Every structure is written in structure tokens, then in C-alpha cells.
mmCIF file of N, CA and C in Angstrom:
data_model
loop_
_atom_site.group_PDB
_atom_site.id
_atom_site.type_symbol
_atom_site.label_atom_id
_atom_site.label_comp_id
_atom_site.label_asym_id
_atom_site.label_seq_id
_atom_site.Cartn_x
_atom_site.Cartn_y
_atom_site.Cartn_z
ATOM 1 N N UNK E 1 153.183 127.890 157.598
ATOM 2 C CA UNK E 1 153.569 129.075 158.118
ATOM 3 C C UNK E 1 154.986 128.917 157.479
ATOM 4 N N UNK E 2 155.259 130.437 157.089
ATOM 5 C CA UNK E 2 156.836 130.533 156.444
ATOM 6 C C UNK E 2 157.255 131.701 157.428
ATOM 7 N N UNK E 3 158.664 131.149 157.426
ATOM 8 C CA UNK E 3 159.856 132.086 158.230
ATOM 9 C C UNK E 3 160.786 132.394 157.183
ATOM 10 N N UNK E 4 161.332 133.555 157.318
ATOM 11 C CA UNK E 4 162.415 133.955 156.362
ATOM 12 C C UNK E 4 163.773 134.280 157.153
ATOM 13 N N UNK E 5 164.654 133.948 156.708
ATOM 14 C CA UNK E 5 166.067 134.346 157.000
ATOM 15 C C UNK E 5 167.131 134.571 155.959
ATOM 16 N N UNK E 6 168.254 135.198 155.999
ATOM 17 C CA UNK E 6 169.225 135.339 154.855
ATOM 18 C C UNK E 6 169.849 134.118 154.368
ATOM 19 N N UNK E 7 169.878 134.466 153.011
ATOM 20 C CA UNK E 7 170.643 133.198 152.477
ATOM 21 C C UNK E 7 171.856 133.010 153.055
ATOM 22 N N UNK E 8 172.378 131.357 153.053
ATOM 23 C CA UNK E 8 173.361 131.150 153.549
ATOM 24 C C UNK E 8 174.111 130.111 152.478
ATOM 25 N N UNK E 9 175.441 130.376 152.214
ATOM 26 C CA UNK E 9 175.925 129.398 150.990
ATOM 27 C C UNK E 9 175.666 127.994 151.591
ATOM 28 N N UNK E 10 175.014 127.231 150.229
ATOM 29 C CA UNK E 10 174.799 125.824 150.392
ATOM 30 C C UNK E 10 173.305 125.476 150.587
ATOM 31 N N UNK E 11 172.376 126.563 150.888
ATOM 32 C CA UNK E 11 171.206 126.526 150.749
ATOM 33 C C UNK E 11 170.615 126.400 149.411
ATOM 34 N N UNK E 12 169.276 125.784 149.338
ATOM 35 C CA UNK E 12 168.786 125.358 148.109
ATOM 36 C C UNK E 12 168.232 126.921 147.308
ATOM 37 N N UNK E 13 168.346 126.751 146.271
ATOM 38 C CA UNK E 13 168.226 128.010 145.435
ATOM 39 C C UNK E 13 166.735 128.021 145.385
ATOM 40 N N UNK E 14 166.054 127.075 145.278
ATOM 41 C CA UNK E 14 164.548 127.172 145.013
ATOM 42 C C UNK E 14 163.767 127.675 146.225
ATOM 43 N N UNK E 15 164.596 127.828 147.350
ATOM 44 C CA UNK E 15 163.768 128.283 148.750
ATOM 45 C C UNK E 15 163.970 129.739 148.736
ATOM 46 N N UNK E 16 164.717 130.328 147.760
ATOM 47 C CA UNK E 16 164.944 131.705 147.982
ATOM 48 C C UNK E 16 163.452 132.666 147.568
ATOM 49 N N UNK E 17 163.246 133.546 148.456
ATOM 50 C CA UNK E 17 162.020 134.284 148.084
ATOM 51 C C UNK E 17 162.477 135.553 147.048
ATOM 52 N N UNK E 18 162.277 135.334 145.753
ATOM 53 C CA UNK E 18 162.903 136.453 144.878
ATOM 54 C C UNK E 18 162.454 137.752 145.211
ATOM 55 N N UNK E 19 161.020 137.793 145.132
ATOM 56 C CA UNK E 19 160.324 138.899 145.382
ATOM 57 C C UNK E 19 160.849 139.752 146.440
ATOM 58 N N UNK E 20 160.672 139.078 147.706
ATOM 59 C CA UNK E 20 161.289 139.583 149.191
ATOM 60 C C UNK E 20 162.643 140.078 149.077
ATOM 61 N N UNK E 21 163.499 139.022 148.166
ATOM 62 C CA UNK E 21 164.936 139.505 148.089
ATOM 63 C C UNK E 21 164.977 140.808 147.510
ATOM 64 N N UNK E 22 164.614 140.959 146.093
ATOM 65 C CA UNK E 22 164.433 142.278 145.351
ATOM 66 C C UNK E 22 164.185 143.491 146.201
ATOM 67 N N UNK E 23 163.030 143.205 147.003
ATOM 68 C CA UNK E 23 162.940 144.438 147.899
ATOM 69 C C UNK E 23 163.937 144.581 149.013
ATOM 70 N N UNK E 24 164.277 143.839 149.401
ATOM 71 C CA UNK E 24 165.450 143.876 150.628
ATOM 72 C C UNK E 24 166.724 144.187 150.191
ATOM 73 N N UNK E 25 167.093 144.007 148.693
ATOM 74 C CA UNK E 25 168.324 144.091 148.403
ATOM 75 C C UNK E 25 169.537 143.047 148.927
ATOM 76 N N UNK E 26 168.716 141.624 149.292
ATOM 77 C CA UNK E 26 169.743 140.756 149.709
ATOM 78 C C UNK E 26 169.032 139.450 149.568
ATOM 79 N N UNK E 27 169.496 138.381 149.539
ATOM 80 C CA UNK E 27 168.879 137.103 149.282
ATOM 81 C C UNK E 27 168.312 136.409 150.634
ATOM 82 N N UNK E 28 167.097 136.329 150.530
ATOM 83 C CA UNK E 28 166.450 135.990 151.563
ATOM 84 C C UNK E 28 165.625 134.614 151.149
ATOM 85 N N UNK E 29 166.008 133.735 152.479
ATOM 86 C CA UNK E 29 165.346 132.305 152.301
ATOM 87 C C UNK E 29 164.117 132.317 152.822
ATOM 88 N N UNK E 30 163.131 131.332 151.903
ATOM 89 C CA UNK E 30 161.938 131.415 152.645
ATOM 90 C C UNK E 30 161.832 129.811 153.421
ATOM 91 N N UNK E 31 161.546 129.594 154.699
ATOM 92 C CA UNK E 31 161.301 128.331 155.365
ATOM 93 C C UNK E 31 160.232 128.025 155.633
ATOM 94 N N UNK E 32 159.648 126.793 155.447
ATOM 95 C CA UNK E 32 158.323 126.342 155.928
ATOM 96 C C UNK E 32 158.296 125.675 157.249
ATOM 97 N N UNK E 33 157.453 126.251 158.137
ATOM 98 C CA UNK E 33 157.670 125.042 159.346
ATOM 99 C C UNK E 33 156.422 123.983 159.193
ATOM 100 N N UNK E 34 157.125 122.785 159.566
ATOM 101 C CA UNK E 34 156.260 121.440 159.614
ATOM 102 C C UNK E 34 155.343 121.747 160.594
ATOM 103 N N UNK E 35 154.106 121.876 160.057
ATOM 104 C CA UNK E 35 152.761 121.652 160.905
ATOM 105 C C UNK E 35 152.667 120.206 161.630
ATOM 106 N N UNK E 36 152.413 120.147 162.803
ATOM 107 C CA UNK E 36 152.061 118.952 163.432
ATOM 108 C C UNK E 36 150.673 118.424 162.769
ATOM 109 N N UNK E 37 150.392 117.185 162.409
ATOM 110 C CA UNK E 37 148.700 116.887 162.213
ATOM 111 C C UNK E 37 148.124 117.355 163.267
ATOM 112 N N UNK E 38 146.843 117.878 162.898
ATOM 113 C CA UNK E 38 145.801 118.117 164.049
ATOM 114 C C UNK E 38 145.028 116.712 164.253
ATOM 115 N N UNK E 39 144.665 116.629 165.463
ATOM 116 C CA UNK E 39 143.925 115.531 165.930
ATOM 117 C C UNK E 39 142.630 115.477 165.417
ATOM 118 N N UNK E 40 142.216 114.484 164.932
ATOM 119 C CA UNK E 40 140.823 114.389 164.831
ATOM 120 C C UNK E 40 139.727 113.719 165.862
ATOM 121 N N UNK E 41 138.903 114.336 166.102
ATOM 122 C CA UNK E 41 137.714 113.737 166.929
ATOM 123 C C UNK E 41 136.396 113.606 166.485
ATOM 124 N N UNK E 42 135.848 112.611 166.451
ATOM 125 C CA UNK E 42 134.698 112.167 165.881
ATOM 126 C C UNK E 42 133.362 112.212 167.229
ATOM 127 N N UNK E 43 132.595 113.054 167.111
ATOM 128 C CA UNK E 43 131.970 113.075 168.396
ATOM 129 C C UNK E 43 130.333 112.927 167.896
ATOM 130 N N UNK E 44 129.764 112.046 168.920
ATOM 131 C CA UNK E 44 128.424 111.597 168.562
ATOM 132 C C UNK E 44 127.651 112.281 169.810
ATOM 133 N N UNK E 45 126.819 113.073 169.495
ATOM 134 C CA UNK E 45 126.073 113.749 170.421
ATOM 135 C C UNK E 45 124.635 113.276 170.390
ATOM 136 N N UNK E 46 124.445 112.583 171.643
ATOM 137 C CA UNK E 46 123.066 111.905 171.441
ATOM 138 C C UNK E 46 121.896 112.444 171.971
ATOM 139 N N UNK E 47 121.679 113.432 171.100
ATOM 140 C CA UNK E 47 120.470 114.122 171.144
ATOM 141 C C UNK E 47 119.172 113.391 170.958
ATOM 142 N N UNK E 48 118.237 113.715 172.035
ATOM 143 C CA UNK E 48 116.831 112.981 171.890
ATOM 144 C C UNK E 48 116.182 113.038 170.640
ATOM 145 N N UNK E 49 116.277 112.525 169.750
ATOM 146 C CA UNK E 49 115.591 112.718 168.583
ATOM 147 C C UNK E 49 114.913 111.424 167.681
ATOM 148 N N UNK E 50 114.096 111.365 167.038
ATOM 149 C CA UNK E 50 113.326 110.269 166.261
ATOM 150 C C UNK E 50 114.644 109.497 165.285
ATOM 151 N N UNK E 51 115.614 110.532 164.867
ATOM 152 C CA UNK E 51 116.654 110.163 164.162
ATOM 153 C C UNK E 51 117.941 109.462 165.074
ATOM 154 N N UNK E 52 117.653 109.515 166.412
ATOM 155 C CA UNK E 52 118.990 109.007 167.558
ATOM 156 C C UNK E 52 119.370 107.731 166.954
ATOM 157 N N UNK E 53 118.884 106.528 166.867
ATOM 158 C CA UNK E 53 118.997 105.170 166.718
ATOM 159 C C UNK E 53 119.591 105.249 165.288
ATOM 160 N N UNK E 54 119.029 105.808 164.101
ATOM 161 C CA UNK E 54 119.581 105.630 162.992
ATOM 162 C C UNK E 54 120.996 106.713 162.700
ATOM 163 N N UNK E 55 121.359 107.666 163.506
ATOM 164 C CA UNK E 55 122.359 108.258 163.427
ATOM 165 C C UNK E 55 123.389 107.813 163.966
ATOM 166 N N UNK E 56 123.309 106.801 165.386
ATOM 167 C CA UNK E 56 123.812 106.085 166.265
ATOM 168 C C UNK E 56 124.691 104.939 165.151
ATOM 169 N N UNK E 57 123.396 104.027 164.396
ATOM 170 C CA UNK E 57 123.967 103.249 163.595
ATOM 171 C C UNK E 57 124.843 103.685 162.494
ATOM 172 N N UNK E 58 124.782 104.950 162.115
ATOM 173 C CA UNK E 58 125.606 105.435 160.865
ATOM 174 C C UNK E 58 127.175 105.425 161.700
ATOM 175 N N UNK E 59 127.037 106.177 162.956
ATOM 176 C CA UNK E 59 128.226 106.587 163.881
ATOM 177 C C UNK E 59 128.943 105.389 164.003
ATOM 178 N N UNK E 60 128.208 104.126 164.428
ATOM 179 C CA UNK E 60 128.666 102.938 164.675
ATOM 180 C C UNK E 60 129.414 102.376 163.532
ATOM 181 N N UNK E 61 128.982 102.528 162.303
ATOM 182 C CA UNK E 61 129.627 101.997 161.216
ATOM 183 C C UNK E 61 130.830 102.611 161.014
ATOM 184 N N UNK E 62 130.766 103.950 160.940
ATOM 185 C CA UNK E 62 131.804 104.721 160.717
ATOM 186 C C UNK E 62 133.172 104.228 161.897
ATOM 187 N N UNK E 63 132.763 104.194 162.833
ATOM 188 C CA UNK E 63 133.631 103.697 164.322
ATOM 189 C C UNK E 63 134.260 102.451 163.721
ATOM 190 N N UNK E 64 133.412 101.528 163.351
ATOM 191 C CA UNK E 64 134.013 99.915 162.762
ATOM 192 C C UNK E 64 135.015 100.297 161.658
ATOM 193 N N UNK E 65 134.876 101.120 160.847
ATOM 194 C CA UNK E 65 135.584 101.272 159.651
ATOM 195 C C UNK E 65 136.881 101.851 159.903
ATOM 196 N N UNK E 66 136.924 102.769 160.825
ATOM 197 C CA UNK E 66 138.103 103.883 161.359
ATOM 198 C C UNK E 66 138.682 103.653 162.607
ATOM 199 N N UNK E 67 138.338 102.680 163.480
ATOM 200 C CA UNK E 67 138.738 102.633 164.838
ATOM 201 C C UNK E 67 140.280 102.337 164.981
ATOM 202 N N UNK E 68 140.742 101.623 164.016
ATOM 203 C CA UNK E 68 141.956 101.367 163.853
ATOM 204 C C UNK E 68 142.960 102.505 163.510
ATOM 205 N N UNK E 69 142.354 103.515 163.053
ATOM 206 C CA UNK E 69 143.286 104.669 162.534
ATOM 207 C C UNK E 69 143.290 105.192 163.874
ATOM 208 N N UNK E 70 144.091 106.461 163.810
ATOM 209 C CA UNK E 70 144.492 106.967 165.070
ATOM 210 C C UNK E 70 143.532 108.107 165.615
ATOM 211 N N UNK E 71 142.341 108.147 164.934
ATOM 212 C CA UNK E 71 141.203 109.100 165.064
ATOM 213 C C UNK E 71 140.435 108.689 166.702
ATOM 214 N N UNK E 72 139.941 109.716 167.247
ATOM 215 C CA UNK E 72 139.572 109.326 168.549
ATOM 216 C C UNK E 72 137.927 109.656 168.306
ATOM 217 N N UNK E 73 137.131 108.746 168.980
ATOM 218 C CA UNK E 73 135.859 108.797 169.002
ATOM 219 C C UNK E 73 135.141 108.943 170.081
ATOM 220 N N UNK E 74 134.170 109.812 170.326
ATOM 221 C CA UNK E 74 133.567 110.146 171.620
ATOM 222 C C UNK E 74 131.956 109.850 171.279
ATOM 223 N N UNK E 75 131.508 109.233 172.347
ATOM 224 C CA UNK E 75 129.913 109.097 172.711
ATOM 225 C C UNK E 75 129.533 110.054 173.697
ATOM 226 N N UNK E 76 128.560 110.824 173.434
ATOM 227 C CA UNK E 76 127.995 111.524 174.348
ATOM 228 C C UNK E 76 126.452 111.473 174.616
ATOM 229 N N UNK E 77 126.277 110.676 175.511
ATOM 230 C CA UNK E 77 124.831 110.323 176.245
ATOM 231 C C UNK E 77 124.204 110.706 177.526
ATOM 232 N N UNK E 78 123.244 110.256 177.750
ATOM 233 C CA UNK E 78 122.730 110.505 179.038
ATOM 234 C C UNK E 78 123.795 110.046 180.187
ATOM 235 N N UNK E 79 124.302 109.048 180.046
ATOM 236 C CA UNK E 79 125.430 108.259 181.132
ATOM 237 C C UNK E 79 126.646 109.206 180.988
ATOM 238 N N UNK E 80 126.814 110.192 180.052
ATOM 239 C CA UNK E 80 127.891 111.108 180.083
ATOM 240 C C UNK E 80 128.749 110.851 179.062
ATOM 241 N N UNK E 81 130.022 111.345 178.794
ATOM 242 C CA UNK E 81 130.910 110.998 177.678
ATOM 243 C C UNK E 81 131.740 109.620 177.875
ATOM 244 N N UNK E 82 131.841 108.981 177.034
ATOM 245 C CA UNK E 82 132.736 107.670 176.643
ATOM 246 C C UNK E 82 133.702 107.903 175.630
ATOM 247 N N UNK E 83 135.033 108.066 175.927
ATOM 248 C CA UNK E 83 135.822 108.080 174.748
ATOM 249 C C UNK E 83 137.101 107.204 174.531
ATOM 250 N N UNK E 84 137.435 106.666 175.501
ATOM 251 C CA UNK E 84 138.467 105.987 175.799
ATOM 252 C C UNK E 84 138.195 104.275 175.149
ATOM 253 N N UNK E 85 139.153 104.139 174.032
ATOM 254 C CA UNK E 85 138.778 103.077 173.965
ATOM 255 C C UNK E 85 137.375 102.277 173.785
ATOM 256 N N UNK E 86 136.469 102.782 172.900
ATOM 257 C CA UNK E 86 135.043 102.572 172.771
ATOM 258 C C UNK E 86 134.834 101.042 172.516
ATOM 259 N N UNK E 87 133.717 100.484 172.820
ATOM 260 C CA UNK E 87 133.543 99.081 172.550
ATOM 261 C C UNK E 87 131.850 98.795 171.902
ATOM 262 N N UNK E 88 131.975 97.901 171.612
ATOM 263 C CA UNK E 88 130.433 97.658 170.918
ATOM 264 C C UNK E 88 129.598 97.657 172.332
ATOM 265 N N UNK E 89 129.526 97.602 173.159
ATOM 266 C CA UNK E 89 128.941 97.540 174.468
ATOM 267 C C UNK E 89 128.442 99.031 174.660
ATOM 268 N N UNK E 90 129.434 99.859 174.674
ATOM 269 C CA UNK E 90 129.228 101.249 174.653
ATOM 270 C C UNK E 90 128.228 102.020 173.626
ATOM 271 N N UNK E 91 128.100 101.352 172.453
ATOM 272 C CA UNK E 91 126.950 101.940 171.740
ATOM 273 C C UNK E 91 125.603 101.109 171.811
ATOM 274 N N UNK E 92 125.713 99.874 172.329
ATOM 275 C CA UNK E 92 124.511 99.350 172.786
ATOM 276 C C UNK E 92 123.863 99.808 174.154
ATOM 277 N N UNK E 93 124.599 100.615 174.884
ATOM 278 C CA UNK E 93 124.110 100.978 176.162
ATOM 279 C C UNK E 93 123.747 102.503 176.258
ATOM 280 N N UNK E 94 124.318 103.200 175.216
ATOM 281 C CA UNK E 94 124.179 104.505 175.237
ATOM 282 C C UNK E 94 122.695 105.004 175.103
ATOM 283 N N UNK E 95 122.342 105.976 176.074
ATOM 284 C CA UNK E 95 120.908 106.504 176.053
ATOM 285 C C UNK E 95 120.717 107.847 175.460
ATOM 286 N N UNK E 96 119.762 108.242 174.780
ATOM 287 C CA UNK E 96 119.593 109.816 174.646
ATOM 288 C C UNK E 96 119.517 110.862 175.595
ATOM 289 N N UNK E 97 120.120 111.861 175.363
ATOM 290 C CA UNK E 97 120.195 113.025 176.216
ATOM 291 C C UNK E 97 118.959 113.429 176.460
ATOM 292 N N UNK E 98 118.432 113.526 177.885
ATOM 293 C CA UNK E 98 117.073 114.063 178.061
ATOM 294 C C UNK E 98 117.357 115.728 177.782
ATOM 295 N N UNK E 99 118.150 116.260 178.252
ATOM 296 C CA UNK E 99 118.554 117.774 178.046
ATOM 297 C C UNK E 99 119.811 117.827 177.471
ATOM 298 N N UNK E 100 119.690 119.505 176.776
ATOM 299 C CA UNK E 100 121.123 119.228 176.183
ATOM 300 C C UNK E 100 122.054 119.870 177.062
ATOM 301 N N UNK E 101 123.207 119.207 176.661
ATOM 302 C CA UNK E 101 124.362 119.495 177.558
ATOM 303 C C UNK E 101 125.605 120.386 177.079
ATOM 304 N N UNK E 102 126.369 120.972 177.617
ATOM 305 C CA UNK E 102 127.632 121.621 177.180
ATOM 306 C C UNK E 102 128.479 120.719 176.439
ATOM 307 N N UNK E 103 129.138 120.991 175.281
ATOM 308 C CA UNK E 103 129.809 120.001 174.856
ATOM 309 C C UNK E 103 131.524 120.168 175.698
ATOM 310 N N UNK E 104 132.130 119.112 175.560
ATOM 311 C CA UNK E 104 133.557 119.021 176.487
ATOM 312 C C UNK E 104 134.314 119.926 175.357
ATOM 313 N N UNK E 105 135.271 120.785 176.051
ATOM 314 C CA UNK E 105 136.413 121.615 175.514
ATOM 315 C C UNK E 105 137.599 120.714 174.829
ATOM 316 N N UNK E 106 137.362 120.414 173.569
ATOM 317 C CA UNK E 106 138.685 119.646 173.186
ATOM 318 C C UNK E 106 139.906 120.304 172.833
ATOM 319 N N UNK E 107 139.878 121.824 172.894
ATOM 320 C CA UNK E 107 140.778 122.631 172.502
ATOM 321 C C UNK E 107 140.809 122.546 170.926
ATOM 322 N N UNK E 108 142.215 122.801 170.280
ATOM 323 C CA UNK E 108 142.171 123.156 168.889
ATOM 324 C C UNK E 108 142.421 121.658 168.245
ATOM 325 N N UNK E 109 141.375 121.000 168.140
ATOM 326 C CA UNK E 109 141.319 119.704 167.566
ATOM 327 C C UNK E 109 140.160 119.783 166.299
ATOM 328 N N UNK E 110 140.351 119.254 165.446
ATOM 329 C CA UNK E 110 139.500 118.929 164.390
ATOM 330 C C UNK E 110 138.337 118.003 164.812
ATOM 331 N N UNK E 111 137.122 118.647 164.844
ATOM 332 C CA UNK E 111 136.025 117.838 165.352
ATOM 333 C C UNK E 111 135.166 117.553 164.345
ATOM 334 N N UNK E 112 134.936 116.453 164.086
ATOM 335 C CA UNK E 112 133.534 116.090 163.111
ATOM 336 C C UNK E 112 132.324 115.563 164.139
ATOM 337 N N UNK E 113 131.280 116.550 164.063
ATOM 338 C CA UNK E 113 130.240 116.418 164.866
ATOM 339 C C UNK E 113 129.095 115.695 164.721
ATOM 340 N N UNK E 114 128.533 114.233 165.056
ATOM 341 C CA UNK E 114 127.536 113.947 164.436
ATOM 342 C C UNK E 114 126.345 113.925 165.506
ATOM 343 N N UNK E 115 125.188 114.545 164.825
ATOM 344 C CA UNK E 115 124.105 114.924 165.523
ATOM 345 C C UNK E 115 122.828 114.378 165.004
ATOM 346 N N UNK E 116 121.837 113.734 165.764
ATOM 347 C CA UNK E 116 120.641 113.139 165.020
ATOM 348 C C UNK E 116 119.737 114.451 164.579
ATOM 349 N N UNK E 117 119.844 115.481 165.149
ATOM 350 C CA UNK E 117 119.030 116.601 164.603
ATOM 351 C C UNK E 117 119.656 117.868 164.908
ATOM 352 N N UNK E 118 119.732 118.703 163.717
ATOM 353 C CA UNK E 118 120.605 120.244 164.060
ATOM 354 C C UNK E 118 119.775 120.749 165.196
ATOM 355 N N UNK E 119 120.502 121.624 165.796
ATOM 356 C CA UNK E 119 119.887 122.357 167.102
ATOM 357 C C UNK E 119 120.676 123.780 167.334
ATOM 358 N N UNK E 120 120.499 124.602 168.110
ATOM 359 C CA UNK E 120 121.141 125.955 167.894
ATOM 360 C C UNK E 120 122.461 125.989 168.493
ATOM 361 N N UNK E 121 122.681 124.944 169.500
ATOM 362 C CA UNK E 121 124.021 124.666 169.874
ATOM 363 C C UNK E 121 124.718 124.296 168.979
ATOM 364 N N UNK E 122 124.538 123.348 168.112
ATOM 365 C CA UNK E 122 125.291 122.545 167.234
ATOM 366 C C UNK E 122 125.514 123.528 166.039
ATOM 367 N N UNK E 123 124.605 124.444 165.669
ATOM 368 C CA UNK E 123 124.821 125.385 164.982
ATOM 369 C C UNK E 123 125.976 126.651 164.928
ATOM 370 N N UNK E 124 125.823 126.821 166.318
ATOM 371 C CA UNK E 124 127.014 127.717 166.963
ATOM 372 C C UNK E 124 128.208 127.035 167.116
ATOM 373 N N UNK E 125 128.185 125.780 167.248
ATOM 374 C CA UNK E 125 129.574 125.126 167.402
ATOM 375 C C UNK E 125 130.290 124.854 165.892
ATOM 376 N N UNK E 126 129.125 124.755 164.927
ATOM 377 C CA UNK E 126 129.835 124.727 163.965
ATOM 378 C C UNK E 126 130.267 126.114 162.944
ATOM 379 N N UNK E 127 130.170 127.074 163.624
ATOM 380 C CA UNK E 127 130.804 128.384 163.237
ATOM 381 C C UNK E 127 132.560 128.163 163.253
ATOM 382 N N UNK E 128 132.817 127.285 164.256
ATOM 383 C CA UNK E 128 134.283 127.196 164.653
ATOM 384 C C UNK E 128 134.842 126.552 163.346
ATOM 385 N N UNK E 129 136.176 127.272 163.204
ATOM 386 C CA UNK E 129 136.760 126.672 161.920
ATOM 387 C C UNK E 129 137.315 125.002 162.180
ATOM 388 N N UNK E 130 137.271 124.578 163.383
ATOM 389 C CA UNK E 130 137.883 123.413 163.856
ATOM 390 C C UNK E 130 136.578 122.329 163.642
ATOM 391 N N UNK E 131 135.462 122.730 163.500
ATOM 392 C CA UNK E 131 134.324 121.825 163.759
ATOM 393 C C UNK E 131 133.615 121.525 162.356
ATOM 394 N N UNK E 132 133.084 120.493 162.144
ATOM 395 C CA UNK E 132 132.078 120.170 160.881
ATOM 396 C C UNK E 132 131.008 119.448 161.745
ATOM 397 N N UNK E 133 129.832 119.753 161.557
ATOM 398 C CA UNK E 133 128.601 119.237 162.164
ATOM 399 C C UNK E 133 127.764 118.567 161.142
ATOM 400 N N UNK E 134 127.308 117.339 161.238
ATOM 401 C CA UNK E 134 126.375 116.653 160.542
ATOM 402 C C UNK E 134 125.224 116.215 161.048
ATOM 403 N N UNK E 135 123.940 116.567 160.685
ATOM 404 C CA UNK E 135 122.834 115.803 161.444
ATOM 405 C C UNK E 135 122.577 114.796 160.484
ATOM 406 N N UNK E 136 121.507 113.769 160.618
ATOM 407 C CA UNK E 136 121.153 112.556 160.105
ATOM 408 C C UNK E 136 120.898 112.870 158.800
ATOM 409 N N UNK E 137 119.927 113.887 158.158
ATOM 410 C CA UNK E 137 119.403 114.288 157.053
ATOM 411 C C UNK E 137 120.513 114.497 156.044
ATOM 412 N N UNK E 138 121.412 115.375 156.655
ATOM 413 C CA UNK E 138 122.788 115.974 155.887
ATOM 414 C C UNK E 138 123.629 114.447 155.433
ATOM 415 N N UNK E 139 123.798 113.759 156.470
ATOM 416 C CA UNK E 139 124.743 112.429 156.029
ATOM 417 C C UNK E 139 124.026 111.613 155.201
ATOM 418 N N UNK E 140 122.457 111.319 155.215
ATOM 419 C CA UNK E 140 122.081 110.692 154.394
ATOM 420 C C UNK E 140 121.975 111.230 152.849
ATOM 421 N N UNK E 141 121.982 112.701 152.735
ATOM 422 C CA UNK E 141 122.032 113.226 151.336
ATOM 423 C C UNK E 141 123.429 113.060 151.037
ATOM 424 N N UNK E 142 124.535 113.244 151.660
ATOM 425 C CA UNK E 142 126.035 112.864 151.595
ATOM 426 C C UNK E 142 126.269 111.569 150.920
ATOM 427 N N UNK E 143 125.516 110.481 151.352
ATOM 428 C CA UNK E 143 125.814 109.180 151.269
ATOM 429 C C UNK E 143 125.173 108.778 149.755
ATOM 430 N N UNK E 144 124.070 109.657 149.593
ATOM 431 C CA UNK E 144 123.281 109.216 148.222
ATOM 432 C C UNK E 144 124.008 110.032 147.130
ATOM 433 N N UNK E 145 124.860 111.034 147.337
ATOM 434 C CA UNK E 145 125.544 111.508 145.955
ATOM 435 C C UNK E 145 126.764 110.628 145.695
#
């Protein structure tokens, strides 16, 4: 995101917005706000499906690879949502959802949504610019490429 302010002696010339300066008849400096990194949440939505175990296995492999990074992992299954400091036991005890449940509100965080099989709720959820949804078939296809 850009902010503009009048040029002050000592400012770097490379930050001058020459186009805007010519329009305003004075030197204008372009400043960029440093954006905070967006937290990423990896969400496994345990929809009851023939691909449940296979997708859970892929998600588990992903968790093993990236758990030391600062990403947050969430398992959503019949017992509810597990998210803080997931363990191997959480992966071994998760049960498929018998009914669709509403997804937690994560606010403006980047969400990578893993679902065994695409459904209407996931399609609506993927319309957000903060969300990427992958079902088992999509992941298999991407892993082959």
C-alpha cells in the first residue's frame, strides 16, 4: 500500500513519484507501508467420503513436513476442531464428519483448505480471496505434475 507525502531534504530521490509530482507542481515522495505477513492456516475438513483416509494421509504428510514452520494446522472432524499443537494421536483418532458443519471464522488469514471431496460449502468458501480449496483428486493431479 502506498502513502504519499511532500519531499523533505535528505529523502531518497528514488522514492519521488515523478508523475504525481509533475501534476502537483511539487516533489511528492512515495512511501510503502510494510505489510505484516498474513498468517496461514492449513485446515483439514474431515468430510465423510471414500477419500477421507487418503486425504488425511496427505494432510498428515504435509503436517510432518511443515509443522516446524510458523503455520497453523487445524483438523476438523466429528469430535470438533483440533488446532493447538497437533500430535500424531490427533491424526489417528479423527473421525469423519457425519454431517456438514460450519467452518470456524478465522478472520483475515490465508486458509489452505483440504477436503476429501468437494462440496457446495467448500465451493462457496473458495470464492474468498483468502482461501484455497483442494480436494483429494485435485491434490493427486498437482502432485503428478
